[in-house]
PDB file of C-alpha atoms in Angstrom:
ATOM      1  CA  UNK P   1      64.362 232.866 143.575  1.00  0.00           C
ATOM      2  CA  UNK P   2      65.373 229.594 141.529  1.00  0.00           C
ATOM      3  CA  UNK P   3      62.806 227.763 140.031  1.00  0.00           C
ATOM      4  CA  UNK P   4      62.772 224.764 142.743  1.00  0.00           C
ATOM      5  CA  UNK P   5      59.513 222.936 142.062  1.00  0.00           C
ATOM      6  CA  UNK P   6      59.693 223.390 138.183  1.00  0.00           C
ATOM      7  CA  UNK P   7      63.543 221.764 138.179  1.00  0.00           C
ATOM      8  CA  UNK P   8      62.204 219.061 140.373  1.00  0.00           C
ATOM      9  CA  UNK P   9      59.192 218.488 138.034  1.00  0.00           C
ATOM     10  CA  UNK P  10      60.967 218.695 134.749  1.00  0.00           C
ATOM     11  CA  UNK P  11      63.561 216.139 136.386  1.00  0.00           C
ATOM     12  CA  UNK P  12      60.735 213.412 137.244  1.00  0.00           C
ATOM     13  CA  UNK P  13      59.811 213.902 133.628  1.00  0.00           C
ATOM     14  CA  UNK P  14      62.489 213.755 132.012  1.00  0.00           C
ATOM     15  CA  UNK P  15      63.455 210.530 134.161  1.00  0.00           C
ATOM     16  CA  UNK P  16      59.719 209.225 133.136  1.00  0.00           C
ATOM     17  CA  UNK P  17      60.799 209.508 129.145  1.00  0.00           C
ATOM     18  CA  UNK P  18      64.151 208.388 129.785  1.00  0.00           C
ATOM     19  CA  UNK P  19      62.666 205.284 131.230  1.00  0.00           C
ATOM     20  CA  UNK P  20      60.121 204.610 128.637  1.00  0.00           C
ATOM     21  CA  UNK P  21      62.666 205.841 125.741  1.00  0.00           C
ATOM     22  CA  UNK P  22      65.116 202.620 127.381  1.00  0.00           C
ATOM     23  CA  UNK P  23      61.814 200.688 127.315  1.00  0.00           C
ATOM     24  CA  UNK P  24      61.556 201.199 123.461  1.00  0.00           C
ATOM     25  CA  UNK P  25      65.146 200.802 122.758  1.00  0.00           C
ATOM     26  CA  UNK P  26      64.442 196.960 124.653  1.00  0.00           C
ATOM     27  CA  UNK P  27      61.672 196.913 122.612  1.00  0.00           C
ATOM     28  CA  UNK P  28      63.144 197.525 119.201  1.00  0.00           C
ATOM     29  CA  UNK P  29      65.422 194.642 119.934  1.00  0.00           C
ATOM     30  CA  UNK P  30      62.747 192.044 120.844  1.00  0.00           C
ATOM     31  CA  UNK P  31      60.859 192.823 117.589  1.00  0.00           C
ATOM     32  CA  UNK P  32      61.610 190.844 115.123  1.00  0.00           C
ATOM     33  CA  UNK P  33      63.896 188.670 116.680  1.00  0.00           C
ATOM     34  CA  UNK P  34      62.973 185.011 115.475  1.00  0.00           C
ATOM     35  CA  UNK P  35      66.778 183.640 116.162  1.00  0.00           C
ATOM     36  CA  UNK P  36      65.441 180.485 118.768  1.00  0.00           C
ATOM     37  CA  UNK P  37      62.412 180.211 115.589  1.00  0.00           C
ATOM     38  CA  UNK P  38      65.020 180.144 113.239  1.00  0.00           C
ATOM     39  CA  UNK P  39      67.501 177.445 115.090  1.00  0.00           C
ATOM     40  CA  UNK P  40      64.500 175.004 115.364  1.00  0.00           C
ATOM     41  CA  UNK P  41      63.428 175.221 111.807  1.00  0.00           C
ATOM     42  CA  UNK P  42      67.327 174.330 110.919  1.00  0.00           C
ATOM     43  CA  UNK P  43      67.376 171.744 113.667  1.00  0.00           C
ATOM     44  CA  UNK P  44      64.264 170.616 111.824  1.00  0.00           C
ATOM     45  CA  UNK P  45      65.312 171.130 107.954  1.00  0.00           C
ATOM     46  CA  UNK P  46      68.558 168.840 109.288  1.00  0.00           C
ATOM     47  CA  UNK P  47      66.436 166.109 110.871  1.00  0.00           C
ATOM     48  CA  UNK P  48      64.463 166.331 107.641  1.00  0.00           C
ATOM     49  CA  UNK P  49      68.186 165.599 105.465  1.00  0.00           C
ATOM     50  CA  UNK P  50      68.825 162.766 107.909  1.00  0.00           C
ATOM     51  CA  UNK P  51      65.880 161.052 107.175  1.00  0.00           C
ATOM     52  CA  UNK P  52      65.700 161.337 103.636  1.00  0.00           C
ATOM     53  CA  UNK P  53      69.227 160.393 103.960  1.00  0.00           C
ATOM     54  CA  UNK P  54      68.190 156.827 105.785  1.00  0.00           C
ATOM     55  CA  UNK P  55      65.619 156.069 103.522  1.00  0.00           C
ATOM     56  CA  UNK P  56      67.774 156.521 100.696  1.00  0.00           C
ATOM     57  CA  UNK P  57      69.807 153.835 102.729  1.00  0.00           C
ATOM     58  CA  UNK P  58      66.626 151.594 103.485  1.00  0.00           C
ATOM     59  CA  UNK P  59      65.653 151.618  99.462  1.00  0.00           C
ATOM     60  CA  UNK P  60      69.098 150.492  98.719  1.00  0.00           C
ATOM     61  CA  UNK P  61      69.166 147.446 101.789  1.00  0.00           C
ATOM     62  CA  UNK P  62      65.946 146.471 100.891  1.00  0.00           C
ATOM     63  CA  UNK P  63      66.941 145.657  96.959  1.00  0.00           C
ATOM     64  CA  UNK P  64      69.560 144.152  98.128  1.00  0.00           C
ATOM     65  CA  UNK P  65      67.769 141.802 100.518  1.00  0.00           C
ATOM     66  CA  UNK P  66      65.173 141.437  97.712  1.00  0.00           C
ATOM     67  CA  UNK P  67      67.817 140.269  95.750  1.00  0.00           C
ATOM     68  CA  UNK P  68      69.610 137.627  97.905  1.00  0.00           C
ATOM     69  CA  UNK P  69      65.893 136.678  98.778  1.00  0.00           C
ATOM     70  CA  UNK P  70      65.339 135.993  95.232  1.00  0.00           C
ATOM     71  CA  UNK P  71      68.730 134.294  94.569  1.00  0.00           C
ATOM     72  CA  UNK P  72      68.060 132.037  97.577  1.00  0.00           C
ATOM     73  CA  UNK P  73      64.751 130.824  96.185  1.00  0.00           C
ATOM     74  CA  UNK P  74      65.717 130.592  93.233  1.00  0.00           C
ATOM     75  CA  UNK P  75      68.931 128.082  94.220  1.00  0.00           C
ATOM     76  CA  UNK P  76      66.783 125.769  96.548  1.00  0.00           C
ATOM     77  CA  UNK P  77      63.942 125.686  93.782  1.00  0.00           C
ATOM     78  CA  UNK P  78      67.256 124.279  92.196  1.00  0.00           C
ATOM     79  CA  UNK P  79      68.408 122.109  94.561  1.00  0.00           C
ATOM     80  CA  UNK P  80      65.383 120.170  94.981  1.00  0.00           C
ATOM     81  CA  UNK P  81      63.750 120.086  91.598  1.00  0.00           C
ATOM     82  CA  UNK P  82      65.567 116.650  91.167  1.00  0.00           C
ATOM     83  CA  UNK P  83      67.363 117.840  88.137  1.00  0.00           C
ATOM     84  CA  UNK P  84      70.912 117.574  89.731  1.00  0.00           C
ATOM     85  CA  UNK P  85      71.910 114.655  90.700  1.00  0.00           C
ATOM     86  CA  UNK P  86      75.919 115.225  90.999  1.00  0.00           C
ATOM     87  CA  UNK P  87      76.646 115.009  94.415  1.00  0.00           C
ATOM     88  CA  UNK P  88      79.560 117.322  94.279  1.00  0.00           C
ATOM     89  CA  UNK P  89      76.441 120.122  93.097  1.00  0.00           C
ATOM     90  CA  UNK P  90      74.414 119.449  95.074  1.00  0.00           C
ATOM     91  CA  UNK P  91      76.890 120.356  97.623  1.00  0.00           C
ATOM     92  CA  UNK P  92      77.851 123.033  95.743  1.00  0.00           C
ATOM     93  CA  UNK P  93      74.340 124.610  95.774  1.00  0.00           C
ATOM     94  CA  UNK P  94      73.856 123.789  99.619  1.00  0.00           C
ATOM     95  CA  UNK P  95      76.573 125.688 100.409  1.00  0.00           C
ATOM     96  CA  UNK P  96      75.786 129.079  98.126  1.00  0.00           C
ATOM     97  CA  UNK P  97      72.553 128.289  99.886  1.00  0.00           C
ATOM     98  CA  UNK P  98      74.253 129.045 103.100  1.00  0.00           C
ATOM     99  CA  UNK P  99      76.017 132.055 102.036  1.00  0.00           C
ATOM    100  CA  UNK P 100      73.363 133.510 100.522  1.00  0.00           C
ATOM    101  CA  UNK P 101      71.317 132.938 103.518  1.00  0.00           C
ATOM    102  CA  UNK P 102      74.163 134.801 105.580  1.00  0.00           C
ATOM    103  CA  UNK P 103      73.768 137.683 103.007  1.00  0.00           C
ATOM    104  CA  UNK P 104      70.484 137.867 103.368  1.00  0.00           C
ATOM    105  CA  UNK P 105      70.625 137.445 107.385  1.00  0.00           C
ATOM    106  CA  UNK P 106      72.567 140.304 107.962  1.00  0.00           C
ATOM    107  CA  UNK P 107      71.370 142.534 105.246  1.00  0.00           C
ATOM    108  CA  UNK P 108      67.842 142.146 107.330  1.00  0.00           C
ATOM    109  CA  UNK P 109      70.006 143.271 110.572  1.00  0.00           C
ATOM    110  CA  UNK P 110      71.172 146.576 108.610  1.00  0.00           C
ATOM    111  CA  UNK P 111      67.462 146.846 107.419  1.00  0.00           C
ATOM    112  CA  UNK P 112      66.514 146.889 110.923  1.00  0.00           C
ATOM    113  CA  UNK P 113      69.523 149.514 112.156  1.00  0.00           C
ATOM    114  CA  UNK P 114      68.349 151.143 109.391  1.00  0.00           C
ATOM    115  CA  UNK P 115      64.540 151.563 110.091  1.00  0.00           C
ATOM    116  CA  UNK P 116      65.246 152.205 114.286  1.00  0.00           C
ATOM    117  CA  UNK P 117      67.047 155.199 112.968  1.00  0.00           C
ATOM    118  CA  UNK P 118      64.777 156.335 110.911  1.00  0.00           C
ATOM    119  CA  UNK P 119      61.754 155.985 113.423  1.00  0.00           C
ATOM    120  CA  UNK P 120      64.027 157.782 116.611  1.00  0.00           C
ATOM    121  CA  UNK P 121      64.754 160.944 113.885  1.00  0.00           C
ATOM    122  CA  UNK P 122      60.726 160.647 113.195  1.00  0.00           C
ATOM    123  CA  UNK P 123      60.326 160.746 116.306  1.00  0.00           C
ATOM    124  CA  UNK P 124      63.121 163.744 116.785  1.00  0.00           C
ATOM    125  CA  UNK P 125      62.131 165.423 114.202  1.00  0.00           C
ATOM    126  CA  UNK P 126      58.260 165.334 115.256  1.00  0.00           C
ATOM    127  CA  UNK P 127      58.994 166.307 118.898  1.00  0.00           C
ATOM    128  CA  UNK P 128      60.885 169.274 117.022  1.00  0.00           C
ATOM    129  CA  UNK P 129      57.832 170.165 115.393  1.00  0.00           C
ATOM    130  CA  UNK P 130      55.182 170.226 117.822  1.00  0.00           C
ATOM    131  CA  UNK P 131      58.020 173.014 119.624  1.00  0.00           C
ATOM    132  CA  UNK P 132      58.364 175.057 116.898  1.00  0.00           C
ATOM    133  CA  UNK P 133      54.915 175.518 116.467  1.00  0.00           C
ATOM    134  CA  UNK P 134      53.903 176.493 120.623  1.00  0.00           C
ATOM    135  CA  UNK P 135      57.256 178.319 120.099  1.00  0.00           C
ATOM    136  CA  UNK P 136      55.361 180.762 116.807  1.00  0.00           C
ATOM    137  CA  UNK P 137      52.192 180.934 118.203  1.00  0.00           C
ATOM    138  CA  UNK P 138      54.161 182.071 121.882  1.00  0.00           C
ATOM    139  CA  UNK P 139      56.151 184.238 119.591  1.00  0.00           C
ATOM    140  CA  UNK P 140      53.467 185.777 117.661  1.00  0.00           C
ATOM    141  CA  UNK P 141      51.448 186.617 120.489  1.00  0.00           C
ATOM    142  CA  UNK P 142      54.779 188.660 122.372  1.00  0.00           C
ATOM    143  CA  UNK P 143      55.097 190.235 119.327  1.00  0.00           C
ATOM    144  CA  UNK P 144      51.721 191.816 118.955  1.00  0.00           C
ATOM    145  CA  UNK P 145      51.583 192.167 122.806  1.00  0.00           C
ATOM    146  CA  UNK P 146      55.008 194.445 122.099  1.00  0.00           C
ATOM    147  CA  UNK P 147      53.884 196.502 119.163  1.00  0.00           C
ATOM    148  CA  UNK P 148      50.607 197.152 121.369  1.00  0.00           C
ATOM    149  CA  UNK P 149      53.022 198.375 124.172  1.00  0.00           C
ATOM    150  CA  UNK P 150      55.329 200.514 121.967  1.00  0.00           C
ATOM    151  CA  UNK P 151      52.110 202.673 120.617  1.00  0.00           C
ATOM    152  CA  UNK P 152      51.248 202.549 123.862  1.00  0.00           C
ATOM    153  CA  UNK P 153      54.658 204.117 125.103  1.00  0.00           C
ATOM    154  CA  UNK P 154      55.731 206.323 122.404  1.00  0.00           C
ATOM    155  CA  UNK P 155      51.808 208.367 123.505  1.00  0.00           C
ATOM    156  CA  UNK P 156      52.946 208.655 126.609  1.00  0.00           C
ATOM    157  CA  UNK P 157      56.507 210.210 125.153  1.00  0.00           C
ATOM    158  CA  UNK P 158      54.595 212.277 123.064  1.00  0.00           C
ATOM    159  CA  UNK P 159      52.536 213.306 125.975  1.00  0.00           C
ATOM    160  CA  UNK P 160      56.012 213.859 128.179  1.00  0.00           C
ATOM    161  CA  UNK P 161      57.812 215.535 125.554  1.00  0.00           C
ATOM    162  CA  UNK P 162      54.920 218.264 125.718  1.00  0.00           C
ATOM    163  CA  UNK P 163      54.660 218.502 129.526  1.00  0.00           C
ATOM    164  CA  UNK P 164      58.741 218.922 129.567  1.00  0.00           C
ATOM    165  CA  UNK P 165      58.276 221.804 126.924  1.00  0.00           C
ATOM    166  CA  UNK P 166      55.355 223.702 128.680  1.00  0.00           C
ATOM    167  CA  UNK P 167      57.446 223.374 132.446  1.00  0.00           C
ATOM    168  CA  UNK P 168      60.910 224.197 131.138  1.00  0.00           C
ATOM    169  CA  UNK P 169      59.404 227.460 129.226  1.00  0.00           C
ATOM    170  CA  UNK P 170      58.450 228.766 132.721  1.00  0.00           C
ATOM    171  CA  UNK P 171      61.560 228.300 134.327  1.00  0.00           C
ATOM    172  CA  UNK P 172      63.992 231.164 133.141  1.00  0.00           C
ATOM    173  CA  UNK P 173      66.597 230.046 130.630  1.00  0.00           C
ATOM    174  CA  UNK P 174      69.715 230.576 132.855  1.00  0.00           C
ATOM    175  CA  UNK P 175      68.417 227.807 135.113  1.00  0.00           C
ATOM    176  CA  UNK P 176      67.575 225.449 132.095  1.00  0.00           C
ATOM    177  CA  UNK P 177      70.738 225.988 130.259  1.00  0.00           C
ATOM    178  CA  UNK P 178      72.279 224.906 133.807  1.00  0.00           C
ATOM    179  CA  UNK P 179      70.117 222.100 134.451  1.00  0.00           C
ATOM    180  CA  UNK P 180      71.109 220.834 130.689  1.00  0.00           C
ATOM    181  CA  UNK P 181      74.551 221.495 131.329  1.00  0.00           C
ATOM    182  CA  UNK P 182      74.274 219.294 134.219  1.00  0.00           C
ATOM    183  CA  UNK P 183      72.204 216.705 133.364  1.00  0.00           C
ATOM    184  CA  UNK P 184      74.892 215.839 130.524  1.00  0.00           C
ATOM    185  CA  UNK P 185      77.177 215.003 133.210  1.00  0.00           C
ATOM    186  CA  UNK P 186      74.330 213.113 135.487  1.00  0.00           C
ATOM    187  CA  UNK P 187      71.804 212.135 133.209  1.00  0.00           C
ATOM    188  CA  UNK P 188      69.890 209.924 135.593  1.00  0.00           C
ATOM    189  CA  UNK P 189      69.575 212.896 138.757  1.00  0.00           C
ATOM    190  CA  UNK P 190      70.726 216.496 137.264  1.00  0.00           C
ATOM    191  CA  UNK P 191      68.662 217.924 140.746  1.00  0.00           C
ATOM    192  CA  UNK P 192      69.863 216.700 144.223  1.00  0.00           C
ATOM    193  CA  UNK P 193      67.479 217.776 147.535  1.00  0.00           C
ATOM    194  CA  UNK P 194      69.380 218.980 150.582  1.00  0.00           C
ATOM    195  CA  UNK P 195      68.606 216.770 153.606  1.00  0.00           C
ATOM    196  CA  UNK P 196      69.877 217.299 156.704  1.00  0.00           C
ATOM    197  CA  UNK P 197      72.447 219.331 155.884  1.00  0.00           C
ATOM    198  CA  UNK P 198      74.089 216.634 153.308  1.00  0.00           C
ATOM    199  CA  UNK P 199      73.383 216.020 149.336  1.00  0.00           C
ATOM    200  CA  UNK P 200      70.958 213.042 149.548  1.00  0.00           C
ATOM    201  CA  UNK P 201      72.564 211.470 146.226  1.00  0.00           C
ATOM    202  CA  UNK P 202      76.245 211.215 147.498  1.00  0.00           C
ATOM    203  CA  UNK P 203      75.582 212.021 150.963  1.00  0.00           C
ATOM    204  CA  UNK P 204      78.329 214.470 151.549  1.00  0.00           C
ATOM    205  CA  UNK P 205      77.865 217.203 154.232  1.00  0.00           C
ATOM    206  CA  UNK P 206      76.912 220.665 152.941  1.00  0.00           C
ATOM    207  CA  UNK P 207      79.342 223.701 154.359  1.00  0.00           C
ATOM    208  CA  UNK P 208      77.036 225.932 156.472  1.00  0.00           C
ATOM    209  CA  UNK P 209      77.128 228.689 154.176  1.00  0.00           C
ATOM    210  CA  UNK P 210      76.221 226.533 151.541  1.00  0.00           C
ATOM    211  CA  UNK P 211      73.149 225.418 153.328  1.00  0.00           C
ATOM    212  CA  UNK P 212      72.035 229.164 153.800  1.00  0.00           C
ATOM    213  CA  UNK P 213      72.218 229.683 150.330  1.00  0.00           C
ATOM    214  CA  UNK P 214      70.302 226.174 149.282  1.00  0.00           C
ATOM    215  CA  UNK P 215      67.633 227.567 151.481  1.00  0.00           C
ATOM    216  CA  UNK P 216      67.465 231.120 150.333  1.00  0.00           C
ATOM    217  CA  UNK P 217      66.882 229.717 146.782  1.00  0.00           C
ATOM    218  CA  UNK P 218      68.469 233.075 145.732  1.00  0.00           C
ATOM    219  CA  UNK P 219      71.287 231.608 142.969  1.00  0.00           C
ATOM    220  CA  UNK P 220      71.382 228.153 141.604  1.00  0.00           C
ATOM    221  CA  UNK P 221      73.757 226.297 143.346  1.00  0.00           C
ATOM    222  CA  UNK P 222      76.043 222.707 143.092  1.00  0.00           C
ATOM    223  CA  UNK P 223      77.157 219.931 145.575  1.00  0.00           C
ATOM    224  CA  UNK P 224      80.669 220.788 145.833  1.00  0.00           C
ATOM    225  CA  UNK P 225      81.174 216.694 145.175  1.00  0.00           C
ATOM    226  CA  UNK P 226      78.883 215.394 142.628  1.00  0.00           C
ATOM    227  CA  UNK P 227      78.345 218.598 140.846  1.00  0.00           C
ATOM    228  CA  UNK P 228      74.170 218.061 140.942  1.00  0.00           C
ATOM    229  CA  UNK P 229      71.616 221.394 141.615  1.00  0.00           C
ATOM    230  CA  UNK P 230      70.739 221.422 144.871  1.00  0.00           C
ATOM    231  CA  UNK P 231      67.222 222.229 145.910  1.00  0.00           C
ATOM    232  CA  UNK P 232      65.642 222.502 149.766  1.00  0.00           C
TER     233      UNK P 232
END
């Protein structure tokens, strides 16, 4: 008689280490894979260029608003120290008093552009930040939490892998060789039970004779559709 039980326990085991061996290949991808860690720190590192970028910007406005500030003063200290008295100077002076004081007018607007910008990237780039770093300690801890559950799994392989050899050693080798050849084909089910007279993976009726021989368990036999090893 076939080895029934045996093909129906090595089956559950070897679908029990081809789940956990899918496990580890999922596994093997997660670890290690910092891409969303990565992204923010660029994200970050550009924020970071930006800024320095603006203040570069904001040391250049403010020497020049230091400078029309300066030249300002220095034309109405001018103008009303009394030592002109030429009208057409005076007038003169007023007026570069005005331009300058245009200058310096809307170098203080680009000052303040300048310095909003700055302060929203801060505030970007801080935001940024405080998401990167819930984002490594999340990280780290699915890491470790993964390593833990690959030792974990590749035991219970270990422990599988010895089961599978001690039950396929007592089934004889003509059956195994069959079940191998099979389970090539139909790696997920290699071993299909007979129910009610039909294959209970593609649910085809059994011919009669068929059925006998299923239930003799005198020769190995195969669903005439789906090619699995029926068992009773």
């Amino acid at each position: 008689m076939i080895s029934v039980r045996q093909l129906l326990e090595l089956q559950a085991i070897d679908m029990q280490i081809d789940t956990h061996t899918n496990r580890l290949q999922d596994i093997s991808v997660l670890l290690g894979d910092d891409r969303i860690i990565r992204a923010l720190k660029q994200r970050i590192l550009e924020l970071q260029e930006k800024i320095s970028q603006k203040k570069s910007e904001q040391i250049d406005i403010d020497a020049v608003v230091d400078g029309v500030s300066l030249k300002v003063t220095q034309t109405e200290k001018k103008l009303y120290s009394g030592t002109v008295v030429n009208s057409r100077e005076l007038q003169d002076l007023q007026a570069e008093i005005t331009m300058l004081k245009g200058h310096q007018n809307d170098a203080e607007n680009s000052l303040l552009v300048i310095l909003e910008e700055i302060d929203s990237l801060q505030n970007s780039n801080d935001t940024y930040g405080k998401k990167l770093k819930f984002i490594e300690t999340e990280w780290n801890e699915k890491q470790t939490a993964l390593l833990s559950e690959k030792a974990t799994i590749e035991d219970d392989v270990s422990k599988e892998q010895s089961l599978r050899n001690s039950v396929s050693t007592a089934i004889p080798s003509i059956e195994i060789n069959l079940y191998e050849q099979v389970r090539r084909l139909r790696p997920d089910t290699p071993v299909a039970k007979m129910e009610n007279g039909l294959c209970n993976f593609c649910k085809v009726g059994l011919p009669m004779k068929l059925q006998q021989e299923v239930r003799a368990s005198l020769l190995i036999q195969k669903c005439p559709n789906c090619g699995r090893i029926l068992v009773s």
